PDB file of N, CA, C and O in Angstrom:
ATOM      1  N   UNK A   1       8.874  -1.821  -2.799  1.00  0.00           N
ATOM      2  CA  UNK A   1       7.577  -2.003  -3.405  1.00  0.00           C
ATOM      3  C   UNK A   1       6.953  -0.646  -3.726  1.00  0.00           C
ATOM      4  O   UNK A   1       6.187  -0.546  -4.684  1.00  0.00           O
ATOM      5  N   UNK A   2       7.253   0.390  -2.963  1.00  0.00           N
ATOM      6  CA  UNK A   2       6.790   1.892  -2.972  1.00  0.00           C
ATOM      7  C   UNK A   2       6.913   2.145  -4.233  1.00  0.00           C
ATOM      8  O   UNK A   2       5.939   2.131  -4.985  1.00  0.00           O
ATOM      9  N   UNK A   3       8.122   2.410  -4.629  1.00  0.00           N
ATOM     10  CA  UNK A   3       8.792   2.493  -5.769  1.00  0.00           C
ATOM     11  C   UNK A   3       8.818   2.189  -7.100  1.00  0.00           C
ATOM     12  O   UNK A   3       9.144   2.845  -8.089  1.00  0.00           O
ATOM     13  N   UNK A   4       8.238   0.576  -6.879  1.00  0.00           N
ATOM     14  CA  UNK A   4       7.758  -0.090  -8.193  1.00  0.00           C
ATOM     15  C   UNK A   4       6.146   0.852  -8.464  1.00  0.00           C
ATOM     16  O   UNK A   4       5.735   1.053  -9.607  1.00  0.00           O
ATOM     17  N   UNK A   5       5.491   1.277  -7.385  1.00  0.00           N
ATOM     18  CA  UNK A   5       4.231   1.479  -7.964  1.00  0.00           C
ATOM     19  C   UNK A   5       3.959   3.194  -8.146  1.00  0.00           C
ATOM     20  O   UNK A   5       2.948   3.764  -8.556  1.00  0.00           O
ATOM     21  N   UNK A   6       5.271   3.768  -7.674  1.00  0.00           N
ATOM     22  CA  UNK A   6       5.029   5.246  -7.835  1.00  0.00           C
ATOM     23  C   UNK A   6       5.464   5.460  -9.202  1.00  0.00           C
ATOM     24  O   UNK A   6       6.398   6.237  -9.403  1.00  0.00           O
ATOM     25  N   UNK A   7       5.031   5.005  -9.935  1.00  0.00           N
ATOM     26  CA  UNK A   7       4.939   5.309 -11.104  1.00  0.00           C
ATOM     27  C   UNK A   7       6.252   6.621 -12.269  1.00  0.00           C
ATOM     28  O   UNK A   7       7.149   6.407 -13.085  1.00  0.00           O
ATOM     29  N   UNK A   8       5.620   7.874 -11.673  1.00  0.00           N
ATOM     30  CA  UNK A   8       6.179   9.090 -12.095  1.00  0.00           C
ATOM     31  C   UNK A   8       7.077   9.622 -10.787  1.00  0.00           C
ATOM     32  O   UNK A   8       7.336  10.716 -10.285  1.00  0.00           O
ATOM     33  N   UNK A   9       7.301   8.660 -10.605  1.00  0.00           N
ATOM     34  CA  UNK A   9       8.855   8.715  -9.171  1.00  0.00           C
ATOM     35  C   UNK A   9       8.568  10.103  -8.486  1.00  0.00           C
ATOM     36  O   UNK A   9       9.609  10.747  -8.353  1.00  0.00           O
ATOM     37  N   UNK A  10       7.401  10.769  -7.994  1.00  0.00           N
ATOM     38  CA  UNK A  10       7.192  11.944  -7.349  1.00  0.00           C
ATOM     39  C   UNK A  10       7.200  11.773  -5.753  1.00  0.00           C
ATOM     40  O   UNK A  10       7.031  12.785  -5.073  1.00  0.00           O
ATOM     41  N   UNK A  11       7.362  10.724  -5.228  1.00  0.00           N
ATOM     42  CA  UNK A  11       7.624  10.247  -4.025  1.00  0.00           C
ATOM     43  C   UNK A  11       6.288  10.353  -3.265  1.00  0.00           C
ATOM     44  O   UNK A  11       6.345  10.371  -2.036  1.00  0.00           O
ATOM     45  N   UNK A  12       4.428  10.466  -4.220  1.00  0.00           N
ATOM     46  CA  UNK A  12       3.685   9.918  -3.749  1.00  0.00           C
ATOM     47  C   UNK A  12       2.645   8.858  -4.275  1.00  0.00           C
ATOM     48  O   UNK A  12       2.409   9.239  -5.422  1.00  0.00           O
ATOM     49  N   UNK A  13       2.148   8.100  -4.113  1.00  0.00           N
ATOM     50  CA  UNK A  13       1.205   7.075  -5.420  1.00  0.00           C
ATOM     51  C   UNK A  13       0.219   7.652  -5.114  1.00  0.00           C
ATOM     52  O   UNK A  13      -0.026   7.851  -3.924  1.00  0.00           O
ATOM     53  N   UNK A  14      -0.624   8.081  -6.115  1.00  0.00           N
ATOM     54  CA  UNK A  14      -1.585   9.264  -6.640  1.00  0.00           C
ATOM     55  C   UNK A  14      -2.916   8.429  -6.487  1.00  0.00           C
ATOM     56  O   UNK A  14      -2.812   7.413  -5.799  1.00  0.00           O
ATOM     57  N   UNK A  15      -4.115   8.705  -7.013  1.00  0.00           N
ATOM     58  CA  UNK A  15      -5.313   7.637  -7.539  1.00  0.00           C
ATOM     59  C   UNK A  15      -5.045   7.401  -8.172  1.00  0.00           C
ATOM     60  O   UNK A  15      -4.712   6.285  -7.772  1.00  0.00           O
ATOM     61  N   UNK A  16      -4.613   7.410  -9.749  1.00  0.00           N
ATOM     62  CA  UNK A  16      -4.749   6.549 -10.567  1.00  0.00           C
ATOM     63  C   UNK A  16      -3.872   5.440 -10.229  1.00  0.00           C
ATOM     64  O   UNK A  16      -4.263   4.283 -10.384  1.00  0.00           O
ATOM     65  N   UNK A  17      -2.418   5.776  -9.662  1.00  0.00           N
ATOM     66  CA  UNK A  17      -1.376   4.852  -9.521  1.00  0.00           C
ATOM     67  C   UNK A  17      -2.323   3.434  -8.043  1.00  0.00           C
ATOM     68  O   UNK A  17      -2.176   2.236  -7.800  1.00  0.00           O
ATOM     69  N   UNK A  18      -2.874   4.137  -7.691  1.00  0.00           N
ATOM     70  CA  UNK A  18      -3.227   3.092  -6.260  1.00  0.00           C
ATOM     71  C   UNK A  18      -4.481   2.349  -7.012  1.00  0.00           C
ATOM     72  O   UNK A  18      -4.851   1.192  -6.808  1.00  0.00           O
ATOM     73  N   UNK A  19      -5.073   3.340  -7.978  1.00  0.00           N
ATOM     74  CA  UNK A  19      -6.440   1.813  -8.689  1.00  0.00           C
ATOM     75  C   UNK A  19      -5.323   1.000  -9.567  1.00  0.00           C
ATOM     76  O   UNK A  19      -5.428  -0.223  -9.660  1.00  0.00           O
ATOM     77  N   UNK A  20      -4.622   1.456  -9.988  1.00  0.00           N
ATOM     78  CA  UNK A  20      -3.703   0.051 -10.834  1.00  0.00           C
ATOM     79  C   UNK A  20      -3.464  -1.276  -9.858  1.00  0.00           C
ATOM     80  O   UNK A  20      -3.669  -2.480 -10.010  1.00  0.00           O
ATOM     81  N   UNK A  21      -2.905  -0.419  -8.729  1.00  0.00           N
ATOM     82  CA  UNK A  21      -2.444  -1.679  -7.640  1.00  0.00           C
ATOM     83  C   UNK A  21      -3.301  -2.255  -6.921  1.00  0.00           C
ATOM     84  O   UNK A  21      -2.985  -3.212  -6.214  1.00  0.00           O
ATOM     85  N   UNK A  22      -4.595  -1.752  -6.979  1.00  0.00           N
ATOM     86  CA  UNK A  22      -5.613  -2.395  -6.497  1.00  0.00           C
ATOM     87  C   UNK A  22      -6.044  -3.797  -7.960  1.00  0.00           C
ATOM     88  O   UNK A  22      -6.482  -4.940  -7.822  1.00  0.00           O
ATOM     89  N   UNK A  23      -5.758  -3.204  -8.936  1.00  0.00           N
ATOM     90  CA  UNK A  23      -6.763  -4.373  -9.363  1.00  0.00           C
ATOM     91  C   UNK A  23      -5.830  -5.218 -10.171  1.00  0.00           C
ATOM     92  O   UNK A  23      -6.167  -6.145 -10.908  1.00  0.00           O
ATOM     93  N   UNK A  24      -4.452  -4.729  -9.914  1.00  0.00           N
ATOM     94  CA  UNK A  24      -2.903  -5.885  -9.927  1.00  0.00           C
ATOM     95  C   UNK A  24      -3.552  -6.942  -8.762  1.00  0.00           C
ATOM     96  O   UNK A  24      -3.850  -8.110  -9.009  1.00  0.00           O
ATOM     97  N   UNK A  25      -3.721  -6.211  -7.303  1.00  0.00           N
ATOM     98  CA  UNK A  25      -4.065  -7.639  -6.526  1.00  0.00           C
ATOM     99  C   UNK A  25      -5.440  -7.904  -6.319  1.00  0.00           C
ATOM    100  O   UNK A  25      -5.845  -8.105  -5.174  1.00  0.00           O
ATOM    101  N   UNK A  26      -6.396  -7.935  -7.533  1.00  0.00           N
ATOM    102  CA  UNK A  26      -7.296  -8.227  -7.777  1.00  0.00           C
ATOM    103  C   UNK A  26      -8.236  -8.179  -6.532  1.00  0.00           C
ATOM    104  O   UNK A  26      -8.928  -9.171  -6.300  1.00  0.00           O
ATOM    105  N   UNK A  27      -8.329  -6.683  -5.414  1.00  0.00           N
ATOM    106  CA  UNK A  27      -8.869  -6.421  -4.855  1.00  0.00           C
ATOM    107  C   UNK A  27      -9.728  -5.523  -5.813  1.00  0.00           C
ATOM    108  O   UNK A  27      -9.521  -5.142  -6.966  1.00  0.00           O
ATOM    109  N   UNK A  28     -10.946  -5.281  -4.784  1.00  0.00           N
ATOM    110  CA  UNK A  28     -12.482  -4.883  -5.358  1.00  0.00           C
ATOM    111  C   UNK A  28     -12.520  -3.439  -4.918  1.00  0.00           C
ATOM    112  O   UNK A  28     -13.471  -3.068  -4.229  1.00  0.00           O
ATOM    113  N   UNK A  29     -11.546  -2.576  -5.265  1.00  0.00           N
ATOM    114  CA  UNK A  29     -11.533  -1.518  -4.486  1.00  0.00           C
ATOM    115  C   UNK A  29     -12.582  -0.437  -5.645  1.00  0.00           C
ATOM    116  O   UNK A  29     -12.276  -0.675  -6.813  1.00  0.00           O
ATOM    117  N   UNK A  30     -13.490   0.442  -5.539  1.00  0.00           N
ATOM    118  CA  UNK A  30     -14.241   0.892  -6.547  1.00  0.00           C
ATOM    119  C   UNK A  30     -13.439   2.521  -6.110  1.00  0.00           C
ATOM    120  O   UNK A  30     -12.683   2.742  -5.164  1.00  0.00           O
ATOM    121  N   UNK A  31     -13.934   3.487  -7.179  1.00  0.00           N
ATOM    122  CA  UNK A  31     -13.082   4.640  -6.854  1.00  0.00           C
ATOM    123  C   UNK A  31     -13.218   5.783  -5.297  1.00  0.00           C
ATOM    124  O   UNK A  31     -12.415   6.607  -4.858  1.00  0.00           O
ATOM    125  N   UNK A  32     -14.631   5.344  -4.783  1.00  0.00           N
ATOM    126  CA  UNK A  32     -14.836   5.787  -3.351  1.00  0.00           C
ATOM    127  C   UNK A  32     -14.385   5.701  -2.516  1.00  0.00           C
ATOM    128  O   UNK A  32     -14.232   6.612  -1.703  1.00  0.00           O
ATOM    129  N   UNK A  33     -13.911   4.288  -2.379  1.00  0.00           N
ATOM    130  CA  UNK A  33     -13.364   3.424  -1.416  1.00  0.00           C
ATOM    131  C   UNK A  33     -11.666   3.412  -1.246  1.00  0.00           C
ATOM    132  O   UNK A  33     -11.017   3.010  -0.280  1.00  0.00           O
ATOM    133  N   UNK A  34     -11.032   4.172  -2.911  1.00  0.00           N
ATOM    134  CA  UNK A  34      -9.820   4.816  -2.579  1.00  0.00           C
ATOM    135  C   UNK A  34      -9.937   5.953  -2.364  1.00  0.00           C
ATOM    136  O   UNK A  34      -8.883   6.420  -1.933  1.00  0.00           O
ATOM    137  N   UNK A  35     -11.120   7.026  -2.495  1.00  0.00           N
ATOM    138  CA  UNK A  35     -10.847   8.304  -2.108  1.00  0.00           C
ATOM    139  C   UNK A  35     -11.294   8.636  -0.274  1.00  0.00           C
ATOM    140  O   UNK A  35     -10.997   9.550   0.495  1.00  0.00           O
ATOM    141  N   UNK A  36     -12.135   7.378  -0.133  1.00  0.00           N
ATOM    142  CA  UNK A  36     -11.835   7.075   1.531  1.00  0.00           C
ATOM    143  C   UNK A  36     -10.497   7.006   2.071  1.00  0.00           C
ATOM    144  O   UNK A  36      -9.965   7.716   2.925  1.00  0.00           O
ATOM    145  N   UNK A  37     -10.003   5.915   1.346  1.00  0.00           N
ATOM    146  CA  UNK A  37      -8.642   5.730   1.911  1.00  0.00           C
ATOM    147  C   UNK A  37      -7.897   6.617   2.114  1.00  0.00           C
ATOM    148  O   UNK A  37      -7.346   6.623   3.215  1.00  0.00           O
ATOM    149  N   UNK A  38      -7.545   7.851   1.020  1.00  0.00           N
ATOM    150  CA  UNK A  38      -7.149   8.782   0.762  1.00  0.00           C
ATOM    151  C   UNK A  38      -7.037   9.432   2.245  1.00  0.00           C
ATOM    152  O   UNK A  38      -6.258   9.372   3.196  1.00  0.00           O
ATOM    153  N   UNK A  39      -8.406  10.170   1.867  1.00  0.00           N
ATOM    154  CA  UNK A  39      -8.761  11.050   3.112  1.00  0.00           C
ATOM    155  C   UNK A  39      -8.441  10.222   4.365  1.00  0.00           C
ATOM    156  O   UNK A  39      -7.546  10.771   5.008  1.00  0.00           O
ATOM    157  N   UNK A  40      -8.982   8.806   5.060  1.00  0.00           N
ATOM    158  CA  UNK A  40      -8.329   8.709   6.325  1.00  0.00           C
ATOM    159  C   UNK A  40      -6.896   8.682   6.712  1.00  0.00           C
ATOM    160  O   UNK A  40      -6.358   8.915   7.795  1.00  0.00           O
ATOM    161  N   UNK A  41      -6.224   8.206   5.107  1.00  0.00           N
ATOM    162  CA  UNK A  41      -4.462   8.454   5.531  1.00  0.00           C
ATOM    163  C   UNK A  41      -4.003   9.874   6.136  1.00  0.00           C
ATOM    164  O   UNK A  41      -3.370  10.070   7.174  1.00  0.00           O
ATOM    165  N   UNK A  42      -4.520  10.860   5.158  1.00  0.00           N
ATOM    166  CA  UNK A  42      -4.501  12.330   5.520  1.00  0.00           C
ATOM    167  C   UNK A  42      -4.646  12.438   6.769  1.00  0.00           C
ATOM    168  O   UNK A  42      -3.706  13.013   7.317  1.00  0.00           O
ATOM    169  N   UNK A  43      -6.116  11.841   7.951  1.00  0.00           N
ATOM    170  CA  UNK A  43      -6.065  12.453   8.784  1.00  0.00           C
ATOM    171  C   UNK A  43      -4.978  11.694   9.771  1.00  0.00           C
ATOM    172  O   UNK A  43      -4.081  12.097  10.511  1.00  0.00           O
ATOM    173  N   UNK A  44      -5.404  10.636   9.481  1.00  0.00           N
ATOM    174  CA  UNK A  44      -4.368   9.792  10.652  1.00  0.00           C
ATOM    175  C   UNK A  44      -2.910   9.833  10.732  1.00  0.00           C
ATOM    176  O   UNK A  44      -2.219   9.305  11.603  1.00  0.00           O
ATOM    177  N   UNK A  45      -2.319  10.866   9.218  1.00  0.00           N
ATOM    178  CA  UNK A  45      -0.563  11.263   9.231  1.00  0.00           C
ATOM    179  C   UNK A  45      -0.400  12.407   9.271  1.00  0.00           C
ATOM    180  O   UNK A  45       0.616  12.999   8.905  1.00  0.00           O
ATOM    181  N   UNK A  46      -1.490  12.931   9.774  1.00  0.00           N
ATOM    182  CA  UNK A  46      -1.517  14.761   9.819  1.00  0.00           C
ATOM    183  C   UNK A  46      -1.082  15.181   8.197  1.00  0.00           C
ATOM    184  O   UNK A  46      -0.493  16.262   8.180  1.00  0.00           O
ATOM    185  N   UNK A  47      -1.217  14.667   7.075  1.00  0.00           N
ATOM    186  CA  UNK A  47      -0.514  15.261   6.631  1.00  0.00           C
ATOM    187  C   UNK A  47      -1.571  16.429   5.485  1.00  0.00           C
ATOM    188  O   UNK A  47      -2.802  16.470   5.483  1.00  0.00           O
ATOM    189  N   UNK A  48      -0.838  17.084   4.801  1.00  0.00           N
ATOM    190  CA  UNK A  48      -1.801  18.651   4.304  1.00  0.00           C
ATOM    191  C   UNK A  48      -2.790  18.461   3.341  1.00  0.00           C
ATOM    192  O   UNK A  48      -3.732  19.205   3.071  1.00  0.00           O
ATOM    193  N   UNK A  49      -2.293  16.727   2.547  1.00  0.00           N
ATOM    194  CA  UNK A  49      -3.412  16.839   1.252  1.00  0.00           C
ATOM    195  C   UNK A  49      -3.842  15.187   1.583  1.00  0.00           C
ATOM    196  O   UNK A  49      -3.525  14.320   2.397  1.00  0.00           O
ATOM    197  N   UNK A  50      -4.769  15.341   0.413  1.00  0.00           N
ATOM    198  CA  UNK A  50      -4.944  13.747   0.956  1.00  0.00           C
ATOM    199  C   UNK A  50      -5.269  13.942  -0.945  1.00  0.00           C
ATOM    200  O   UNK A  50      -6.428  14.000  -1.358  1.00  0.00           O
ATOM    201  N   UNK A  51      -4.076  14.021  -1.886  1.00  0.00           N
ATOM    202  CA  UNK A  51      -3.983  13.573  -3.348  1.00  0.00           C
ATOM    203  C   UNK A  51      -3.418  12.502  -3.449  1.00  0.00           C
ATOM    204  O   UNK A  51      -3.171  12.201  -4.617  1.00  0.00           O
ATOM    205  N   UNK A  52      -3.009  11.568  -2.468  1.00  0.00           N
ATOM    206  CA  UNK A  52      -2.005  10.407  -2.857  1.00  0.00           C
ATOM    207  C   UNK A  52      -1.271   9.686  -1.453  1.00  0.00           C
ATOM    208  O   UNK A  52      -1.312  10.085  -0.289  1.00  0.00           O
ATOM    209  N   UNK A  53      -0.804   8.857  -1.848  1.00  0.00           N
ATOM    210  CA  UNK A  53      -0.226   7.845  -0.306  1.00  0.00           C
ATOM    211  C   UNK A  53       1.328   8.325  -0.394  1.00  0.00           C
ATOM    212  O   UNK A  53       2.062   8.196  -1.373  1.00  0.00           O
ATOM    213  N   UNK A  54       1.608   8.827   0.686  1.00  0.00           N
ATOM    214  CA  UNK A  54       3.535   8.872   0.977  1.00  0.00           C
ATOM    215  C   UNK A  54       3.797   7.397   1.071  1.00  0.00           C
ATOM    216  O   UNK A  54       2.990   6.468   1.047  1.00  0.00           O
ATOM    217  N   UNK A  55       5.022   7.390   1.176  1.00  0.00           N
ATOM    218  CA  UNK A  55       5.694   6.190   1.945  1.00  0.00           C
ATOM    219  C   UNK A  55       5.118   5.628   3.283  1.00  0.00           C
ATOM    220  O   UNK A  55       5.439   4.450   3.438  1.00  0.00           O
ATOM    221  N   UNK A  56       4.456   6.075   4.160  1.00  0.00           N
ATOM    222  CA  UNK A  56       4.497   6.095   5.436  1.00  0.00           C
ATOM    223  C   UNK A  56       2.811   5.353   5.242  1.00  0.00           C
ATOM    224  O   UNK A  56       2.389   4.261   5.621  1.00  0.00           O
ATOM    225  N   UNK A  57       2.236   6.302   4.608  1.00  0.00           N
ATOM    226  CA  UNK A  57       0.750   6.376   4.406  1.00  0.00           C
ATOM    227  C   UNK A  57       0.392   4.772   3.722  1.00  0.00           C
ATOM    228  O   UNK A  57      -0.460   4.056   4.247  1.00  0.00           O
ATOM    229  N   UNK A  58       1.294   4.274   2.295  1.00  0.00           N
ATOM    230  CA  UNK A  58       1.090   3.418   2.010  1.00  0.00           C
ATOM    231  C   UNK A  58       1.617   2.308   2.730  1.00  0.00           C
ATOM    232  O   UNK A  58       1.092   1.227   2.463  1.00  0.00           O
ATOM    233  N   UNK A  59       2.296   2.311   3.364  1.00  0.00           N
ATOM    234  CA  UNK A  59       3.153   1.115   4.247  1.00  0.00           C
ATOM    235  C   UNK A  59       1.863   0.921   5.380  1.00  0.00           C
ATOM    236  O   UNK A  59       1.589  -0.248   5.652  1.00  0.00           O
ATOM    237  N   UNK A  60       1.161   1.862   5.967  1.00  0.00           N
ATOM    238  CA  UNK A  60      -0.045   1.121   6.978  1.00  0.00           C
ATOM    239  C   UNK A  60      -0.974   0.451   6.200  1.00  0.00           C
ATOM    240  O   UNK A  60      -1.421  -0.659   6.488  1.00  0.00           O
ATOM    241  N   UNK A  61      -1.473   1.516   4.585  1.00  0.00           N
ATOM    242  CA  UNK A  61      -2.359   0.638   3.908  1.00  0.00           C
ATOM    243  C   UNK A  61      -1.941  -1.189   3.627  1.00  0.00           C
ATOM    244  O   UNK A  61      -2.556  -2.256   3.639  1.00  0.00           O
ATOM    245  N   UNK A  62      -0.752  -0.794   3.425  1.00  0.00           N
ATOM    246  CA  UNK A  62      -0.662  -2.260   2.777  1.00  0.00           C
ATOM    247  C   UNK A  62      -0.313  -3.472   3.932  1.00  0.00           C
ATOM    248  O   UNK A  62      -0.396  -4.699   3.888  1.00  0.00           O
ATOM    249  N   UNK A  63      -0.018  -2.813   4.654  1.00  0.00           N
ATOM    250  CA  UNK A  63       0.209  -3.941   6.074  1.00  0.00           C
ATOM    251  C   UNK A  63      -1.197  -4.519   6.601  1.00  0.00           C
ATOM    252  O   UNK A  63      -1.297  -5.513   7.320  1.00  0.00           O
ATOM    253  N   UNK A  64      -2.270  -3.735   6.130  1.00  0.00           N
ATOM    254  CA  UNK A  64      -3.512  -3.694   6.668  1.00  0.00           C
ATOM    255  C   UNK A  64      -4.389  -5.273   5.789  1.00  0.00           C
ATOM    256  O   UNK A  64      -5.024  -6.226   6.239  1.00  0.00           O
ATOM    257  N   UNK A  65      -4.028  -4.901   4.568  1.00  0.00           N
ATOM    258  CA  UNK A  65      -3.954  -5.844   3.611  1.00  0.00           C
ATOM    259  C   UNK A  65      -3.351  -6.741   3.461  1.00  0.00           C
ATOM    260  O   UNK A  65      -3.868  -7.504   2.645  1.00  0.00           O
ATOM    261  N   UNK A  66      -2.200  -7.163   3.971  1.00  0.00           N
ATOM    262  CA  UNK A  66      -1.313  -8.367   4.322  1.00  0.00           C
ATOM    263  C   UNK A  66      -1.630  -9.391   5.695  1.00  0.00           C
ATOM    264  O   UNK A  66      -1.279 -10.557   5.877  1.00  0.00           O
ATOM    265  N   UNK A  67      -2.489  -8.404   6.634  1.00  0.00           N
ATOM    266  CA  UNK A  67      -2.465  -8.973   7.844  1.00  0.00           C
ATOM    267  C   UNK A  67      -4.146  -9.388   7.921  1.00  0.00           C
ATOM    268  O   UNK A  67      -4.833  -9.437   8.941  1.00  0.00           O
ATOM    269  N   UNK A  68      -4.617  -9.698   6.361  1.00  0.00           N
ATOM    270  CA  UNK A  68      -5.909 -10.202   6.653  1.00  0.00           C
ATOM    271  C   UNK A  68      -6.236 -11.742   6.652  1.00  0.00           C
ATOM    272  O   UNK A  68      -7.374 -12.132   6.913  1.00  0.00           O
TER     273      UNK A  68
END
């Protein structure tokens, strides 16, 4: 699923790529509320930027969203 939505195959889904998939599953996500997301993936995977979801990063988002 990573894969289908990383768009430009750079091995991270960016903002623009994560508002597409937000409003593919016709969630209400507005652009704050992914640059929240952003930033808490960053802190909670240690990782250096918070421009986009890794593999790792998007697999908690979306489990989070499946398990509602």
């Amino acid at each position: 699923m990573f894969a289908l939505f990383d768009k430009d195959e750079n091995g991270v889904i960016d903002f623009e790529e994560f508002r597409a998939i937000g409003k593919q599953l016709h969630e209400n996500l507005n652009d704050d509320d992914i640059m929240e997301m952003m930033h808490n993936a960053s802190i909670n995977h240690k990782t250096s930027s918070n421009e986009g979801f890794n593999f790792e990063e998007f697999y908690s988002i979306v489990s989070k969203f499946a398990n509602r």
